[in-house]
Short mmCIF file of C-alpha atoms in Angstrom, two decimals:
data_model
loop_
_atom_site.label_atom_id
_atom_site.label_comp_id
_atom_site.label_asym_id
_atom_site.label_seq_id
_atom_site.Cartn_x
_atom_site.Cartn_y
_atom_site.Cartn_z
CA MET G 1 -3.90 -32.32 16.68
CA GLY G 2 -3.88 -29.61 13.89
CA ARG G 3 -2.41 -30.49 10.68
CA MET G 4 -0.53 -27.67 8.66
CA LEU G 5 0.08 -30.02 5.45
CA GLY G 6 -1.65 -28.43 2.35
CA ARG G 7 -2.40 -25.16 4.27
CA ARG G 8 -0.38 -21.97 3.42
CA GLU G 9 0.10 -19.78 6.52
CA ARG G 10 -0.57 -16.26 5.86
CA THR G 11 1.63 -13.75 7.68
CA LEU G 12 -0.25 -10.63 9.05
CA THR G 13 1.76 -7.54 10.21
CA TYR G 14 -0.34 -5.15 11.97
CA LEU G 15 0.56 -1.54 13.40
CA GLY G 16 -1.98 -0.27 15.62
CA PRO G 17 -3.25 3.27 15.92
CA GLU G 18 -0.74 4.12 18.58
CA THR G 19 2.10 2.84 16.70
CA GLU G 20 4.70 5.19 15.08
CA VAL G 21 7.50 3.84 12.78
CA LEU G 22 10.49 6.01 11.77
CA GLY G 23 12.21 4.49 8.97
CA ASP G 24 11.36 2.02 6.07
CA LEU G 25 9.04 -0.88 6.59
CA LYS G 26 9.68 -4.11 4.59
CA ALA G 27 7.39 -7.12 5.21
CA LYS G 28 5.88 -10.10 3.37
CA GLY G 29 2.38 -11.29 3.44
CA GLN G 30 -0.37 -8.83 4.67
CA VAL G 31 0.18 -5.60 6.35
CA ARG G 32 -2.31 -3.34 7.93
CA ILE G 33 -1.22 0.09 9.24
CA ASP G 34 -3.59 1.85 11.53
CA GLY G 35 -0.64 4.01 12.91
CA LEU G 36 1.91 6.24 11.37
CA VAL G 37 4.82 5.25 9.09
CA ARG G 38 7.44 7.94 8.29
CA GLY G 39 9.36 6.11 5.49
CA SER G 40 9.00 3.82 2.59
CA VAL G 41 6.88 0.75 2.86
CA LEU G 42 7.65 -2.31 0.77
CA VAL G 43 5.40 -5.20 0.98
CA GLU G 44 5.71 -8.61 -0.75
CA GLY G 45 1.83 -9.07 -0.73
CA GLU G 46 -1.20 -6.88 0.22
CA LEU G 47 -1.02 -3.62 2.01
CA GLU G 48 -3.99 -1.78 3.72
CA VAL G 49 -3.96 1.61 5.29
CA GLY G 50 -6.72 1.75 7.73
CA PRO G 51 -8.85 4.92 8.41
CA THR G 52 -6.52 5.99 11.16
CA GLY G 53 -3.29 4.94 9.03
CA ARG G 54 -0.87 7.35 7.65
CA VAL G 55 2.33 6.66 5.43
CA GLU G 56 4.55 9.65 4.79
CA GLY G 57 7.58 8.41 2.74
CA GLU G 58 9.29 8.25 -0.50
CA ARG G 59 8.02 5.12 -1.95
CA VAL G 60 5.13 2.56 -1.23
CA GLU G 61 5.09 -0.82 -3.13
CA ALA G 62 2.94 -3.80 -2.71
CA LYS G 63 0.88 -6.22 -5.09
CA VAL G 64 -2.43 -4.98 -3.86
CA VAL G 65 -2.97 -1.70 -1.85
CA GLN G 66 -6.20 -0.53 -0.22
CA ILE G 67 -6.08 2.91 1.21
CA HIS G 68 -8.69 4.11 3.77
CA GLY G 69 -6.31 6.62 5.51
CA GLU G 70 -3.72 8.85 4.15
CA VAL G 71 -0.83 8.22 1.83
CA ARG G 72 1.89 10.62 0.87
CA ALA G 73 4.35 8.79 -1.45
CA ASP G 74 4.91 7.51 -4.90
CA LEU G 75 3.09 4.26 -5.09
CA VAL G 76 3.61 1.28 -7.32
CA ALA G 77 1.09 -1.72 -7.27
CA GLU G 78 -0.73 -4.15 -9.49
CA LYS G 79 -3.97 -3.00 -8.05
CA VAL G 80 -4.96 -0.04 -5.88
CA SER G 81 -8.29 0.83 -4.30
CA LEU G 82 -9.02 4.26 -2.73
CA SER G 83 -12.01 4.27 -0.43
CA LYS G 84 -14.27 7.24 0.09
CA THR G 85 -12.18 8.23 3.25
CA ALA G 86 -8.65 7.87 1.40
CA ARG G 87 -6.38 10.77 0.90
CA PHE G 88 -3.46 10.19 -1.56
CA THR G 89 -0.74 12.63 -2.58
CA GLY G 90 1.93 11.53 -5.01
CA THR G 91 2.54 9.68 -8.22
CA LEU G 92 0.65 6.40 -8.58
CA ARG G 93 1.45 3.60 -10.92
CA ALA G 94 -0.80 0.55 -11.17
CA GLN G 95 -2.37 -1.93 -13.69
CA ALA G 96 -5.76 -1.30 -12.21
CA LEU G 97 -7.06 1.77 -10.14
CA ASP G 98 -10.36 1.93 -8.34
CA VAL G 99 -11.42 5.25 -6.79
CA GLU G 100 -14.50 5.74 -4.67
CA ALA G 101 -16.45 8.92 -4.79
CA GLY G 102 -15.18 11.02 -2.05
CA ALA G 103 -11.63 10.12 -2.11
CA VAL G 104 -8.98 12.86 -2.33
CA PHE G 105 -6.32 12.28 -5.11
CA VAL G 106 -3.60 15.00 -5.60
CA GLY G 107 -0.77 14.04 -7.99
CA GLN G 108 -0.74 12.07 -11.28
CA SER G 109 -1.30 8.33 -12.08
CA VAL G 110 -0.38 5.91 -14.90
CA ALA G 111 -2.80 3.00 -14.78
CA GLY G 112 -4.38 0.24 -17.02
CA GLU G 113 -1.39 -1.55 -18.60
CA GLN G 114 1.64 -3.48 -17.75
CA ARG G 115 3.79 -0.56 -18.71
CA ALA G 116 2.39 1.45 -15.64
CA LEU G 117 4.49 -0.77 -13.34
CA GLU G 118 7.74 -0.05 -15.27
CA ALA G 119 9.95 2.81 -13.83
CA PRO G 120 10.00 5.98 -15.85
CA LYS G 121 13.18 6.41 -18.03
CA GLU G 122 15.63 9.00 -16.99
CA ALA G 123 16.11 11.70 -19.41
#
């Protein structure tokens, strides 16, 4: 008989390579995208975009984001990692940013301090 006391369950949401989502995706826990999402992705936890994964939307938000595939959106996270196969296009705001040699980054970034996570002031 298994006991769940004292153990925190981790929720994993997985979108396989043949999956296509048209619209916003909101989830808690861990999310891995190996398919296509055409819309915003809002995750209360960790987001991983696999090598075959693509996100094309207005906004991506998560606590931690790892990108191995392609993201075309404005991104806000505490920590962002772009692997050598990553392709990112947009504006990125993060406290910590790790970019491997070979990653493609087209856009602008604000990284390295708490202010990076604050929304820009409208003029």
